[in-house]
XYZ file of C-alpha atoms in Angstrom:
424
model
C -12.016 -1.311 -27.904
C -11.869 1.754 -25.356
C -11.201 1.385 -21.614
C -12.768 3.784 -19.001
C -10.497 4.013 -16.121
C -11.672 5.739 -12.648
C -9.074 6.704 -10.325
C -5.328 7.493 -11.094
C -3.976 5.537 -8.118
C -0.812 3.012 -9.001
C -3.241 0.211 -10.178
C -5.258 2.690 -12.289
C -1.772 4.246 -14.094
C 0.251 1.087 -14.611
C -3.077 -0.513 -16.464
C -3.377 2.618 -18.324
C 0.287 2.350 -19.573
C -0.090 -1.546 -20.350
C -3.059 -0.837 -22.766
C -1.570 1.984 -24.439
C 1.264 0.056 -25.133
C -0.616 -2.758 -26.572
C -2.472 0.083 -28.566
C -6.222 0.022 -27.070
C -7.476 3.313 -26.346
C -8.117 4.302 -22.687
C -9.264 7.254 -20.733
C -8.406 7.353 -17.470
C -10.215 9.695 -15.103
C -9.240 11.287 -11.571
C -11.267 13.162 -9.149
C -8.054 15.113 -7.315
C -7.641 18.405 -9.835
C -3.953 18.454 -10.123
C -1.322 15.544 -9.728
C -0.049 16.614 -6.405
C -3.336 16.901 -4.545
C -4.668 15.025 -1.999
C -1.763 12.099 -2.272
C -1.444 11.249 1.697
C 0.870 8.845 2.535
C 4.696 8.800 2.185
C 6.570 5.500 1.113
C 5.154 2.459 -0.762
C 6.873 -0.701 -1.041
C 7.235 -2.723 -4.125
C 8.189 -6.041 -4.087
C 9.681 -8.064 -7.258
C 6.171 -8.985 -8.035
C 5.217 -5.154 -8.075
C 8.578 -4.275 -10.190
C 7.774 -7.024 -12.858
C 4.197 -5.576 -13.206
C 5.398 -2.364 -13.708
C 8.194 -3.376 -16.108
C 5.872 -5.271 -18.249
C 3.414 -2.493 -18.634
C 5.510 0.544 -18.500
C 7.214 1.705 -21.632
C 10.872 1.535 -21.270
C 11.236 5.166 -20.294
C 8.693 5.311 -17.648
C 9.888 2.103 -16.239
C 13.630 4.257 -15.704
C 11.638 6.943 -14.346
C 10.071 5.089 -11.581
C 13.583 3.333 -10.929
C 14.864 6.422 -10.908
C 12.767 7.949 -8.154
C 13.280 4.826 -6.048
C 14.812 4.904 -2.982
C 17.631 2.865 -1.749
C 16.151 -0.590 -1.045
C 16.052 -1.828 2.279
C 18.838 -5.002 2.601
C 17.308 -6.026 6.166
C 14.560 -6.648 8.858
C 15.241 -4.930 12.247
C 12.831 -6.231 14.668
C 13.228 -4.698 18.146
C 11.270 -3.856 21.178
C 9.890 -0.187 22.356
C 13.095 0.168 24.052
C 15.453 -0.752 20.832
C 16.248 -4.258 22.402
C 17.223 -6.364 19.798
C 14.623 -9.244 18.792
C 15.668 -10.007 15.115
C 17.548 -8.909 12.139
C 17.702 -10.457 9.004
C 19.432 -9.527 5.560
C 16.852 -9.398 2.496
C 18.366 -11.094 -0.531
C 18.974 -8.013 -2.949
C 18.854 -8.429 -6.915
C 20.489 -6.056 -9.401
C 17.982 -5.925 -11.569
C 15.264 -3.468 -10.370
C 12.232 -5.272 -11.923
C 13.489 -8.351 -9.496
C 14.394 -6.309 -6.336
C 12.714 -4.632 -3.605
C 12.017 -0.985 -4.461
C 11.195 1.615 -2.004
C 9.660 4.799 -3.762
C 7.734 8.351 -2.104
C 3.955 8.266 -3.423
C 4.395 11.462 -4.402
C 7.310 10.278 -6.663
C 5.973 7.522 -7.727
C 2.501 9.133 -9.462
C 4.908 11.867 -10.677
C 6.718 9.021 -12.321
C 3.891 7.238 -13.873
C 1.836 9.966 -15.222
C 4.971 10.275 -17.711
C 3.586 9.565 -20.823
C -0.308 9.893 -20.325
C -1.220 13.454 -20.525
C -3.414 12.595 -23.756
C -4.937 9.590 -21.880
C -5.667 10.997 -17.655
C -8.288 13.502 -16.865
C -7.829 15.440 -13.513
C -10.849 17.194 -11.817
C -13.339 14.283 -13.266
C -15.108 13.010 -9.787
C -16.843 9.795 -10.826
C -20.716 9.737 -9.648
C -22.233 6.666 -11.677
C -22.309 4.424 -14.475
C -25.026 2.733 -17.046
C -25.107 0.191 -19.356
C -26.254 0.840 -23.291
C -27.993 -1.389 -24.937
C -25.447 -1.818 -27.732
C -23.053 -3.440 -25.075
C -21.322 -0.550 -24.201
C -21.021 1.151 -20.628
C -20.937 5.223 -19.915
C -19.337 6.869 -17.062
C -21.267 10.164 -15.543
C -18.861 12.547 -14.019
C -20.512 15.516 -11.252
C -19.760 18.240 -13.690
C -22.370 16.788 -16.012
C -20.373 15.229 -18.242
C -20.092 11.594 -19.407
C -17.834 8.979 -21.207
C -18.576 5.682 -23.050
C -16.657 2.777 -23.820
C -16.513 -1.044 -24.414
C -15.252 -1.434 -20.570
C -14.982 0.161 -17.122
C -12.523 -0.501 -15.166
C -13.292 0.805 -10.897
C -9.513 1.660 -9.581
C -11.267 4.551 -7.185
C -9.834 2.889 -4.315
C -10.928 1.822 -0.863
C -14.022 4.165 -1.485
C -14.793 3.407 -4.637
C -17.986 4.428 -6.085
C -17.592 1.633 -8.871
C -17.704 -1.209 -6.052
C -20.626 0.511 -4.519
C -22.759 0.362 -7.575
C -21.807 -2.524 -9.210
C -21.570 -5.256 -5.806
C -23.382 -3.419 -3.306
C -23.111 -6.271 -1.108
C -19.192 -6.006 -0.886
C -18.511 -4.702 2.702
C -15.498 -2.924 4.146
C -14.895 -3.303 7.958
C -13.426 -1.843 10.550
C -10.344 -3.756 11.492
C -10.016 -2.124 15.012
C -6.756 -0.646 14.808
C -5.922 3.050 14.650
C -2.856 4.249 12.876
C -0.928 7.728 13.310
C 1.899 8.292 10.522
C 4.362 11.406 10.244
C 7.883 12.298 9.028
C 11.150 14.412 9.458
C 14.282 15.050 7.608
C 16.595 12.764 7.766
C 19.710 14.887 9.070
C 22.615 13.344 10.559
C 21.369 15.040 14.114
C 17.927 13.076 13.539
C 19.971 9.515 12.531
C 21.692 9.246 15.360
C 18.070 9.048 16.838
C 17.377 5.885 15.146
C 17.180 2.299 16.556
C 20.852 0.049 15.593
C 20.972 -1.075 12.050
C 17.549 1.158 11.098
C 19.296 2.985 8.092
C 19.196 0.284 5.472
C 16.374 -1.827 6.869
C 12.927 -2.129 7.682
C 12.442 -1.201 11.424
C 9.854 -3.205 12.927
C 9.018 -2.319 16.931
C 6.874 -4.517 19.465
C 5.727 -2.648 22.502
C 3.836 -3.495 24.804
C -0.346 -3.312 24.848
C 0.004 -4.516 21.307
C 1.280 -0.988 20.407
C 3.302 -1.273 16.894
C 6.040 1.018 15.380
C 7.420 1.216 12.045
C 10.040 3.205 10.571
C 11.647 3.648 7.373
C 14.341 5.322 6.155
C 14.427 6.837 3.045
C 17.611 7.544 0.895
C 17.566 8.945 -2.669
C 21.081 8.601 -4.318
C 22.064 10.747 -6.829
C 19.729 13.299 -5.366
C 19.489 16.217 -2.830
C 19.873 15.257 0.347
C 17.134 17.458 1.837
C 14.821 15.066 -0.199
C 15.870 12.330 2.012
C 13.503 11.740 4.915
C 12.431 8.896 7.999
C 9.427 7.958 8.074
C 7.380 6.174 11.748
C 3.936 5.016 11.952
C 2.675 4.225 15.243
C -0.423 1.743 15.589
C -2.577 0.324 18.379
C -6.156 -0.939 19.091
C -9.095 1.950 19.034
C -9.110 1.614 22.841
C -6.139 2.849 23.677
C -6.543 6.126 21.685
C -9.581 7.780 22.704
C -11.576 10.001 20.388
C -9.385 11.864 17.922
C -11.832 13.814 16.085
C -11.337 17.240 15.773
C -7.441 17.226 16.965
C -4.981 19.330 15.246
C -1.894 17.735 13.680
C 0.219 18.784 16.658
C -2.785 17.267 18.748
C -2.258 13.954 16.953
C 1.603 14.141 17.676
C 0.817 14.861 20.899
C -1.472 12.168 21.360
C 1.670 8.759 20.399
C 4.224 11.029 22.962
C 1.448 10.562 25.926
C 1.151 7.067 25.017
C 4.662 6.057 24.759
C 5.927 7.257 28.140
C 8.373 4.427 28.427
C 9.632 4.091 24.689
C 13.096 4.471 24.394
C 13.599 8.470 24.932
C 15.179 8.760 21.297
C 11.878 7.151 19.870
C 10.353 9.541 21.609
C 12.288 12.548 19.990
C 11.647 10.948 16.544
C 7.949 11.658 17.255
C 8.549 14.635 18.926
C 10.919 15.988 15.908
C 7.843 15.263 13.220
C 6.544 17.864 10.949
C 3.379 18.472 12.132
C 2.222 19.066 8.738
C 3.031 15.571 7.577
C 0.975 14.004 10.736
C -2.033 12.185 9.857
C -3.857 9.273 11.576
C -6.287 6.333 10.022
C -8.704 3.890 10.850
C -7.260 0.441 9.330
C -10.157 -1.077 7.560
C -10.158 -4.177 5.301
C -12.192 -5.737 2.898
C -14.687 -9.085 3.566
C -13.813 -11.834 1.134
C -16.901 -11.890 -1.634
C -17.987 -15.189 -3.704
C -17.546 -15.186 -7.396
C -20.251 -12.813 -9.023
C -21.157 -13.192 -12.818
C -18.639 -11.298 -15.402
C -19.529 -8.193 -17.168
C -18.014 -5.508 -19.166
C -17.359 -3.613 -15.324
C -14.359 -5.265 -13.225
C -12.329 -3.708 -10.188
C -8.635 -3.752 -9.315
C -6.629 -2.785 -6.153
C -8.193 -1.521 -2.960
C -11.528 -0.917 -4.516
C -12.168 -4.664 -4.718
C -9.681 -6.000 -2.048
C -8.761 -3.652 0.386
C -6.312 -4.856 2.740
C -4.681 -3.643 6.089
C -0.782 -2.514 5.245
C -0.253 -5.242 8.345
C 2.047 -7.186 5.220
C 2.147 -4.518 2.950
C 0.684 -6.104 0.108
C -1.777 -3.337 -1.050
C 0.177 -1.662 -3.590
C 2.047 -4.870 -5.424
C -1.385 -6.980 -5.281
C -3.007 -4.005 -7.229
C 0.135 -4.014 -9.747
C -0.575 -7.964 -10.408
C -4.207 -6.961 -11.183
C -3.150 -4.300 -13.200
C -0.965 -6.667 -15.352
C -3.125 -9.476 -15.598
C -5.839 -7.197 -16.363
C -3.919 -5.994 -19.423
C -3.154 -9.005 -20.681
C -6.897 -10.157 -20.708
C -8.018 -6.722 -22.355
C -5.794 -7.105 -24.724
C -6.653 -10.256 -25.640
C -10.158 -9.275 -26.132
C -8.364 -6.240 -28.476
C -7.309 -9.483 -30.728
C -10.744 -10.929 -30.628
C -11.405 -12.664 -27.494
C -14.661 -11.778 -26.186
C -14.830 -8.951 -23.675
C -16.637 -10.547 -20.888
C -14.638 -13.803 -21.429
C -11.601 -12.008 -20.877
C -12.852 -10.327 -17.664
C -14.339 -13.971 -16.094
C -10.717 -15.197 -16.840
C -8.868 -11.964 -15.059
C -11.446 -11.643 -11.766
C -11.470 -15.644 -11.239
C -7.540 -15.706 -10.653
C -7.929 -11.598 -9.016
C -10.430 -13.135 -6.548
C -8.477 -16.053 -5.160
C -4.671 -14.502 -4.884
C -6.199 -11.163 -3.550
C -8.933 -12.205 -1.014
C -6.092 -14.916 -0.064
C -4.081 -11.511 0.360
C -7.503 -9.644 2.325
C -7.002 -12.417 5.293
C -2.983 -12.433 5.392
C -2.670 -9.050 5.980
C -6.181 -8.844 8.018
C -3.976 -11.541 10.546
C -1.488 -9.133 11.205
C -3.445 -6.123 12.166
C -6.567 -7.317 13.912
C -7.665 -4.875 16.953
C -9.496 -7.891 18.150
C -6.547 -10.542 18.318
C -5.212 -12.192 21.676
C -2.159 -9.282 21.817
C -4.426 -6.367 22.446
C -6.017 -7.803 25.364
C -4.973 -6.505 29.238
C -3.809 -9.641 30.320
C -3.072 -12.784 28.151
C -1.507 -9.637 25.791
C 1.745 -9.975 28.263
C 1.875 -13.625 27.546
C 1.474 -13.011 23.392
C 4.189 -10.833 23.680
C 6.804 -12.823 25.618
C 5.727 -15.253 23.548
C 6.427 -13.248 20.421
C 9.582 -11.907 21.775
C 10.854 -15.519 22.856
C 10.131 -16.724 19.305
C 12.166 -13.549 17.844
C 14.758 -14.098 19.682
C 15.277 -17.953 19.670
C 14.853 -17.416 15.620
C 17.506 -14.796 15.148
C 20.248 -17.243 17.357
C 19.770 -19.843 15.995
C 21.137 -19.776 11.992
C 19.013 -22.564 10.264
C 15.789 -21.128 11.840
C 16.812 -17.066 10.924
C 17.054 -18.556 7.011
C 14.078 -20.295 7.219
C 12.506 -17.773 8.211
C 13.769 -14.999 6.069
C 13.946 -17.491 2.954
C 9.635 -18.150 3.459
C 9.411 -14.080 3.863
C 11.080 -13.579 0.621
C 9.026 -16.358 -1.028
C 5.843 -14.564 -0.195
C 7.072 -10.863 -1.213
C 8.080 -12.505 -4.684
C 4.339 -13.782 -5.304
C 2.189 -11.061 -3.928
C 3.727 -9.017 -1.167
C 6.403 -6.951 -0.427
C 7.973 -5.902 3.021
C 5.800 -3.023 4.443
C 3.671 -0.379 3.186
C 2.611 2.590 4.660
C -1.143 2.788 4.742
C -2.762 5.591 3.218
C -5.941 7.397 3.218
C -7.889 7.376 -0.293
């Protein structure tokens, strides 16, 4: 059996190791021209359903790699208003083991890491136009330099774009979520930390402003390397309303654009944004996939964003696309033993379609430009009401480990705690 894989993202890679270590031949093809280019984004979280994925399909080596390159996991959630007013802050529970922990790892890193291993099986420069199906079963790939590639199965992991989708369920729809997101970083130097909101190094920083405006910021560590690698990280988010039209703005422009609408953020916030590189600045348009019925099995299937794209509003892009990736494997490689091809597939999208559309409308909750908090008016109420809730939560014990106990139970089945949306 051979596997065609489009698009070298962290779905596409970890399958690609999984069937090459269970000895089925796969090609795995990438439209960026080197590994470096066109990666946008800076820190991806992966939860202990992510690290398992990756153990179990990485060889042993790779699998170090990756741990290698991770960060220092976060050990808490720092929830705090615009002004750094405390609202909540929990302790994650932290395992050992890194295929059972939190992992916080660069993008960059991260690809770097898992391309270890695969230079006779990933293609760079190969932009995916198309694909047919043979009349002997098989399926061939067309490529925009006028090549092609055939093989028993295709697998789209092209992401939230993907040209696989487009073809193959033309129906699927991606939609606008109504959210705008600008993202940027800056060194993390010991003049820049003392910048941070309490208890930010080590944690998750989660910040509720007012208009339904959003901050995140993440702190990121690498032990045992050089410290000029270490870096912070903010995303700032708010309905499309509230930014005006940002096309054609310069990256300065864009920095620009969160310091006029944070006036009354706490004035060290307001450095951190100020303090960005402007060459790291880049800003989004959140969009999400619509949940899709069943469709009938074939030798073409889909994993990660380019069959469930989800808002990084839970951060459950990245591990959701590992769990496809591993389940996928296991299926192909049944079908490598004997198991028909297309039986296999059924079996993998029937259980990909109900965890990750489940996923789709968890994460859609969180960032909807449409919900109640975004609104002029009953927005005040949502967030007193929020607030209130924070605050009553973190003083009260029984209620904080509740709370932190049913966030940990959902990061070890699908999610993990915060991803930083990326464009692809």
């Amino acid at each position: 059996m051979r596997v065609l894989i489009i698009g070298a993202g962290t779905g596409g890679l970890c399958l690609a190791h999984g069937l090459k270590k269970a000895g089925v031949e796969v090609a795995l093809f990438e439209r960026d021209r080197t590994p470096r280019s066109m990666l946008i984004g800076f820190r991806v979280g992966i939860s202990p359903d992510g690290s398992k994925a990756l153990q179990s399909c990485l060889p042993p080596d790779v699998f170090a790699e990756f741990v290698r390159t991770t960060a220092r996991p976060a050990v808490r959630i720092n929830m705090r208003t615009e002004k750094y007013g405390e609202l909540l802050v929990g302790e994650i529970p932290q395992a050992k083991d890194p295929a059972h922990r939190e992992n916080s790892v660069s993008r960059i890193a991260m690809r770097t890491a898992l391309l270890n291993g695969l230079d006779d099986v990933v293609r760079f420069d190969k932009t995916f136009t198309h694909f047919s199906r043979n009349d002997d079963g098989s399926v061939t790939a067309f490529f925009d330099d006028g090549t092609s590639e055939t093989g028993d199965v295709l697998v789209g992991a092209d992401g939230a774009q993907s040209k696989v989708r487009r073809q193959y369920l033309p129906h699927a729809k991606i939609v606008d979520t109504g959210i705008t997101s600008i993202a940027a970083k800056l060194p993390l130097t010991p003049e820049n930390a003392n910048l941070l909101p309490p208890q930010a190094d080590g944690g998750v920083t989660l910040l509720y402003g007012p208009k339904g405006a959003f901050v995140i910021i993440h702190v990121m560590r690498f032990d045992g390397r050089s410290a000029e690698d270490d870096y912070i990280m903010w995303g700032y988010a708010a309905s499309h309303d509230k930014f005006g039209d940002l096309k054609g703005l310069s990256q300065e422009q864009l920095k620009q654009v969160v310091l006029d609408m944070t006036p009354k953020f706490h004035p060290n916030l307001r450095k951190l944004f100020a303090l960005a590189d402007p060459a790291t600045v880049f800003p989004i348009k959140v969009r999400t996939s619509e949940p899709l019925e069943p469709w009938e099995a074939s030798n073409v299937t889909m994993i990660g964003d380019s069959i469930h794209l989800m808002t990084p509003g839970r951060g459950i892009g990245a591990n959701t696309a590992l769990r496809d990736a591993e389940l996928l494997c296991r299926k192909l490689t049944e079908a490598h033993h004997g198991k028909d091809v297309v039986q296999a597939i059924s079996e993998y999208e029937r259980e990909m379609i109900q965890y990750g559309f489940e996923a789709v409308l968890a994460s859609r909750a969180q960032m909807d430009g449409n919900g109640a908090i975004h609104k002029p008016v009953i927005g005040r109420i949502v967030l007193a009401f929020l607030r209130t809730f924070l605050r009553v939560t973190n003083a009260v014990p029984a209620l904080k480990r509740r709370m932190m106990a049913q966030d940990a139970a959902r990061r070890d089945h699908v999610s993990s705690a915060h991803e930083v949306v990326h464009a692809g």
